[in-house]
Coordinates of C-alpha atoms in Angstrom, one line a residue:
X1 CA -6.9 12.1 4.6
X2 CA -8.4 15.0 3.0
X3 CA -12.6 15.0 2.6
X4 CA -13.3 13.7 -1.0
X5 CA -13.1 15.5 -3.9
X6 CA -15.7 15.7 -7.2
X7 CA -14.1 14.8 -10.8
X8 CA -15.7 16.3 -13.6
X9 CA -17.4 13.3 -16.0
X10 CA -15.4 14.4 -18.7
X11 CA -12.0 14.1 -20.5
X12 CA -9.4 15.7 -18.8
X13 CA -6.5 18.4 -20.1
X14 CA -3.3 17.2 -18.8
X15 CA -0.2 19.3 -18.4
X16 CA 3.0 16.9 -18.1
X17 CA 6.4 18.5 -17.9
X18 CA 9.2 16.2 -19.0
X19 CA 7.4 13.9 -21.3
X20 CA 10.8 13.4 -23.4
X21 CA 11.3 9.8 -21.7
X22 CA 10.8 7.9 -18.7
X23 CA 7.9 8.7 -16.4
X24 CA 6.7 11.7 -18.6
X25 CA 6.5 10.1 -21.5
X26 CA 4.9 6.8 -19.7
X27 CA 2.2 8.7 -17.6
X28 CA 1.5 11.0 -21.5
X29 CA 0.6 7.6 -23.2
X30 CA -1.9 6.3 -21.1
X31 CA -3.2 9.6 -20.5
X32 CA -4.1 9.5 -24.3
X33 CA -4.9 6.3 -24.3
X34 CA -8.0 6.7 -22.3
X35 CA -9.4 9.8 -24.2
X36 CA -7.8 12.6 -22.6
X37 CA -6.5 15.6 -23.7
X38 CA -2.6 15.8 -23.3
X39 CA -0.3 18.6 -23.3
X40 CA 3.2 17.8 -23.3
X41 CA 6.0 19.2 -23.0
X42 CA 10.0 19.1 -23.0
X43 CA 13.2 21.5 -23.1
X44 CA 14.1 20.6 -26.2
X45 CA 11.4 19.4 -28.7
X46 CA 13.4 19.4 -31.4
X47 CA 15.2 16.0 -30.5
X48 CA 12.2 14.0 -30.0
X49 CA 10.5 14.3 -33.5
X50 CA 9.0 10.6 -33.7
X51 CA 7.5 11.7 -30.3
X52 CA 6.0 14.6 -31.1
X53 CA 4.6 13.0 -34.1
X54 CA 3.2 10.4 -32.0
X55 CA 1.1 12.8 -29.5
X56 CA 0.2 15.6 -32.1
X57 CA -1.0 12.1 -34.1
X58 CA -3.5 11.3 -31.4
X59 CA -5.0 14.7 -31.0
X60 CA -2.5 16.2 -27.9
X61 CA -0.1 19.0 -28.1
X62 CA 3.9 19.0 -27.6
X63 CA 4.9 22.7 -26.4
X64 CA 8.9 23.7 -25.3
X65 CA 8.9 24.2 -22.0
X66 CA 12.1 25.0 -19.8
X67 CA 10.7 25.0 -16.0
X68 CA 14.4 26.7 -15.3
X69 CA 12.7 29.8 -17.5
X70 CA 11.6 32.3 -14.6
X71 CA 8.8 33.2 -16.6
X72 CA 7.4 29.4 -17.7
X73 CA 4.1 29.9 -15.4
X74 CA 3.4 32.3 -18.6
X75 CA 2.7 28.7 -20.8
X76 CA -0.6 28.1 -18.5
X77 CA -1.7 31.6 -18.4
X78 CA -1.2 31.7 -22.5
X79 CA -3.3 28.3 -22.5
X80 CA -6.2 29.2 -20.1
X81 CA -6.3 32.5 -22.3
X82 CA -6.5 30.2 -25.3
X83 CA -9.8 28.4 -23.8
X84 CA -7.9 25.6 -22.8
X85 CA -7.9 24.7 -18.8
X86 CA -5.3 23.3 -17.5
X87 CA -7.0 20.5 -15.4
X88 CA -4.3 18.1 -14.0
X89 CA -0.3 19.2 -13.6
X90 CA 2.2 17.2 -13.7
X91 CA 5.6 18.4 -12.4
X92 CA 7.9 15.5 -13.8
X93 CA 10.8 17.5 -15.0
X94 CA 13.9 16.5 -13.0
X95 CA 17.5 15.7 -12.4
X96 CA 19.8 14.5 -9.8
X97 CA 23.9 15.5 -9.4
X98 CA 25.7 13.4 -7.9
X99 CA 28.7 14.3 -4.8
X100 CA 29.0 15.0 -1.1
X101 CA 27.1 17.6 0.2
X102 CA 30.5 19.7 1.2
X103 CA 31.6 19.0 -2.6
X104 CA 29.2 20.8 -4.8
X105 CA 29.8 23.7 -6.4
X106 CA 26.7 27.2 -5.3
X107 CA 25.8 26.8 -9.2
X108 CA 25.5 22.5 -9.0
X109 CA 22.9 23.1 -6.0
X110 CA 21.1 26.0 -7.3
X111 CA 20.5 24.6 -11.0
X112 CA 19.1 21.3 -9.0
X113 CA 16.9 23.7 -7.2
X114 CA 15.5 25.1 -10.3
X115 CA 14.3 22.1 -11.3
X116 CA 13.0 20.6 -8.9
X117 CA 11.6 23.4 -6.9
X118 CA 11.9 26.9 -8.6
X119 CA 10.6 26.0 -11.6
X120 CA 7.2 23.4 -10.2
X121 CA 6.1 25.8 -7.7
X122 CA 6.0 28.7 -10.6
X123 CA 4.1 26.6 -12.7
X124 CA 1.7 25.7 -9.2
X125 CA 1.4 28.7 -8.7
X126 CA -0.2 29.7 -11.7
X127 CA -2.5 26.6 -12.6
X128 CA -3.8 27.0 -9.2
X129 CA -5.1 30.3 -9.6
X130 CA -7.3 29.4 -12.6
X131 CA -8.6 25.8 -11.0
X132 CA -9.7 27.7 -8.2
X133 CA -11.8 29.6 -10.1
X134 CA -13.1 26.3 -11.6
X135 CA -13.2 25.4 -8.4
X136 CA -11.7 22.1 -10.1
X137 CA -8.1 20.7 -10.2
X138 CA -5.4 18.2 -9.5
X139 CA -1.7 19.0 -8.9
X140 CA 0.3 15.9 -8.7
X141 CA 3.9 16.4 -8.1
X142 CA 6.8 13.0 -9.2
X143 CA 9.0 12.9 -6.1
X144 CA 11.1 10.5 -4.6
X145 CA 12.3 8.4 -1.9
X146 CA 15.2 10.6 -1.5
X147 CA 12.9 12.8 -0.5
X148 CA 12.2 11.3 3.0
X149 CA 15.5 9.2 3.4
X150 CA 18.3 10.1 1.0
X151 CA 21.3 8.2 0.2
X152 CA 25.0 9.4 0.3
X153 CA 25.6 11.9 -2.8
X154 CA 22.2 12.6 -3.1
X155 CA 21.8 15.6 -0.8
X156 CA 21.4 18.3 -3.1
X157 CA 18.8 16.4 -5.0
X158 CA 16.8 15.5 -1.6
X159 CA 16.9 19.2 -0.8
X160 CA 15.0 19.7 -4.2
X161 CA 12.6 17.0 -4.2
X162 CA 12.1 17.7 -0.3
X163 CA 11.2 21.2 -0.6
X164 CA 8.5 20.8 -3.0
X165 CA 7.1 18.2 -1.0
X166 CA 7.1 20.7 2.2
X167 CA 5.3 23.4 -0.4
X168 CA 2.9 20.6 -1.3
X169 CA 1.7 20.0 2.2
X170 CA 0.5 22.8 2.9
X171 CA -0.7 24.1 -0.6
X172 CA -3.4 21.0 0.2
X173 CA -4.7 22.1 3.2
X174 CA -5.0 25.6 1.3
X175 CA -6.5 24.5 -1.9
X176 CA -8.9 21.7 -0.4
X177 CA -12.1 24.3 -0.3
X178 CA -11.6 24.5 -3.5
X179 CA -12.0 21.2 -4.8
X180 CA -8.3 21.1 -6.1
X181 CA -6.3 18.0 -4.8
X182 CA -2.3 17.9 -4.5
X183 CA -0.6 14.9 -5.3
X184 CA 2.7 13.8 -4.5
X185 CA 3.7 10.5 -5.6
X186 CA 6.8 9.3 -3.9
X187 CA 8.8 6.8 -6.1
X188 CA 11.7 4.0 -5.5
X189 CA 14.0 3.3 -8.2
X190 CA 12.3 2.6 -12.2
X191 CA 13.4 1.5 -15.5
X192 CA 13.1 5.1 -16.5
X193 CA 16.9 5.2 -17.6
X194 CA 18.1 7.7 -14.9
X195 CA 21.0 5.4 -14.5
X196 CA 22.4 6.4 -18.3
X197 CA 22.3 9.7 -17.5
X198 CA 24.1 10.1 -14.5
X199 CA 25.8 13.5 -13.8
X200 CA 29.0 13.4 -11.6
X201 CA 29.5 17.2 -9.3
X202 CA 32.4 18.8 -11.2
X203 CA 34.2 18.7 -8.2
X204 CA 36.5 15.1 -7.7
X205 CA 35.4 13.6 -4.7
X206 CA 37.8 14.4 -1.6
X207 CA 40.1 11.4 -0.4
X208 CA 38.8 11.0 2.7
X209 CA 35.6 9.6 1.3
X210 CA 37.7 6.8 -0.4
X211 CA 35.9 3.7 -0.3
X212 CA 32.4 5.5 1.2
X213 CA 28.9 4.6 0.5
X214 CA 28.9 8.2 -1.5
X215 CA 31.6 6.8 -3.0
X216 CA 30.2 2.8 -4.3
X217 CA 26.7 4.8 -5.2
X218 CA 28.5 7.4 -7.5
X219 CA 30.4 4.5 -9.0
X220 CA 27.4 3.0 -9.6
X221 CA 25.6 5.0 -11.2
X222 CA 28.0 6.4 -13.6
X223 CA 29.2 2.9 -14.4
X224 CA 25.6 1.9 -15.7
X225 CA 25.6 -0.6 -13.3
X226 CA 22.8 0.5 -11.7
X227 CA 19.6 -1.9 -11.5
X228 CA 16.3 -0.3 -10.6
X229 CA 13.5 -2.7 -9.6
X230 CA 10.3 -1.1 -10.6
X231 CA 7.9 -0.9 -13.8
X232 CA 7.7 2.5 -14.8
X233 CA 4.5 1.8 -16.8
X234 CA 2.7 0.0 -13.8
X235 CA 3.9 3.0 -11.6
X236 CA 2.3 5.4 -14.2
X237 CA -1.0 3.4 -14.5
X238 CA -1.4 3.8 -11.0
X239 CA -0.9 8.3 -11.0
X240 CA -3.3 7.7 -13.6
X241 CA -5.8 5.7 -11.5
X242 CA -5.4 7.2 -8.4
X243 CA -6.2 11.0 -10.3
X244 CA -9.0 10.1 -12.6
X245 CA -10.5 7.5 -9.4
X246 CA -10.7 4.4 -10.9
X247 CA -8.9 0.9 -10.4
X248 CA -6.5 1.4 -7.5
X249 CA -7.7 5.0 -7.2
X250 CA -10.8 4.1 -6.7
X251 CA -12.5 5.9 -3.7
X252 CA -9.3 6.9 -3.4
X253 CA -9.5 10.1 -5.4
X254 CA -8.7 12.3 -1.7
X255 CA -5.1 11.0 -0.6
X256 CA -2.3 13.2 -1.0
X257 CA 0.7 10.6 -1.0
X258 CA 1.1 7.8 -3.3
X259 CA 4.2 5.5 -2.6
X260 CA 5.0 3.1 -5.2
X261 CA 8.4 1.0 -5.6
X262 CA 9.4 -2.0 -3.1
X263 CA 12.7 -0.6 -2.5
X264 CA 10.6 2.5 -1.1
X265 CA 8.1 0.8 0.8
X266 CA 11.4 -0.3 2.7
X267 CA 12.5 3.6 3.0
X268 CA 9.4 4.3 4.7
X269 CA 10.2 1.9 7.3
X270 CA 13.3 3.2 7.7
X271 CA 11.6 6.8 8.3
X272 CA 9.5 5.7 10.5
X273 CA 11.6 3.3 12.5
X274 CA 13.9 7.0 13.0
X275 CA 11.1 9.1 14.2
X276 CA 10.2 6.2 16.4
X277 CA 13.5 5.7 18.0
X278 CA 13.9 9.9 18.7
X279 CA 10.2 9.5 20.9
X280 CA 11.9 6.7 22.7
X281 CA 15.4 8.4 23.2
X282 CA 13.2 11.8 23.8
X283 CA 9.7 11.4 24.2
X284 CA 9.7 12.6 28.0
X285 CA 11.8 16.0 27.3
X286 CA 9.7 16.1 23.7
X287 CA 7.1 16.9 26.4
X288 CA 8.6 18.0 28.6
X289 CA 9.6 21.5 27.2
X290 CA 5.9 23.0 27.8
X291 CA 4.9 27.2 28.9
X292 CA 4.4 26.8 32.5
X293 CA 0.9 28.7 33.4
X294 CA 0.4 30.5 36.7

């Protein structure tokens, strides 16, 4: 756990990327429903008109925002020029593509990348450089369980959410001085709708994985069939808790990982069951590998 961190007594200005539906949208109402300042944003504004209404009606802003636009770190800069500090990023703004990893197409992997990786860690990278100057701040980063144990036909998606993840790490341990904390909240499967909008890899699935788990999981979730377990409002409340510090955040202001969903609290066990087992199979030559000194 990282030492604990001091929250301005004030309303906070919230950047949220992906606010169209699910999480973003979620996590955007109950920020303005407790008197903060919002800023959201999606690709394409223009097909969400009731909810732009909705959050320009209570006082917050909707910008476009593509985080697959190499220059979208610009939108920060342009606000902090504007007077108006970014205080809390949200990268929500995702994706997933289903197929085996030999299957997808160099374009398939690379958009996913984008998105999940490319396009957060430009947008870190600027709001970062203002808070510090604040020396005030909260990154919080929506990843997943696939992050840490992914499923058949999801391994381009886990590289994504993976790699931000890793960046996340150690962007804490830089930024802690500072008084800017890095959130990554790892989440099981929600009612956010994912399931509807389930992308297939252009590329038909080989026929030796015929009757594979990649196989019943890309069914699945193309079919609609798919049945998450978890509240995507309660999950929200609790981002918004643990970053302001109050209710389940309480005292709690310092973590770094927040892991909400059943089915994920089971994934961790599995992760942590497989490290356990390599010390076991290899803890002696794990040790065993040291610089012998003269």
């Amino acid at each position: 756990m990282a030492a604990q961190a001091t929250t301005p007594g004030r309303p906070l200005t919230w950047l949220i990327t992906g606010c169209s539906s699910g999480f973003g949208l979620s996590l955007a109402r109950i920020v303005q429903a407790n008197g903060h300042n919002l800023i959201a944003t999606s690709r394409e504004p223009s097909k969400t008109p009731e909810l732009i209404s909705e959050v320009e009606g209570k006082g917050g802003r909707w910008l476009k925002l593509d985080v697959n636009d190499l220059n979208c770190g610009m939108v920060i800069d342009e606000l902090e020029a504007q007077g108006q500090p970014i205080d809390v990023l949200v990268s929500n703004a995702g994706f997933c593509i289903y197929n085996v990893v030999e299957n997808f197409t160099d374009k398939e992997v690379r958009d996913l990348m984008e998105t999940l990786y490319f396009g957060p860690s430009r947008l870190i990278r600027s709001a970062v450089k203002h808070q510090r100057q604040r020396k005030f701040g909260v990154i919080v980063n929506i990843s997943s369980g696939a992050a840490l144990e992914a499923n058949p036909s999801m391994g381009a998606y886990a590289a994504g959410k993976g790699a931000l993840d890793c960046m996340a790490k150690a962007l804490a341990k830089e930024v802690e001085a500072f008084n800017i904390r890095v959130l990554t909240v790892l989440l099981g499967t929600f009612n956010t709708g994912m399931g509807n909008a389930t992308i297939l890899g252009q590329n038909p699935l080989p026929e030796d994985y015929k009757g594979s788990m990649a196989e019943r999981l890309m069914e699945l979730m193309s079919t609609g069939k798919f049945a998450p377990n978890g509240d995507k409002d309660k999950a929200m409340k609790a981002v918004y808790e643990v970053v302001v510090g109050e209710g389940v955040g309480k005292n709690h202001e310092a973590e770094r990982v927040l892991p909400l969903g059943r089915d994920l609290a089971a994934r961790i066990q599995t992760v942590q069951d497989y490290f356990s087992h390599a010390m076991q199979v290899f803890g002696d030559i794990c040790n065993n590998v040291y610089l012998e000194m003269n």
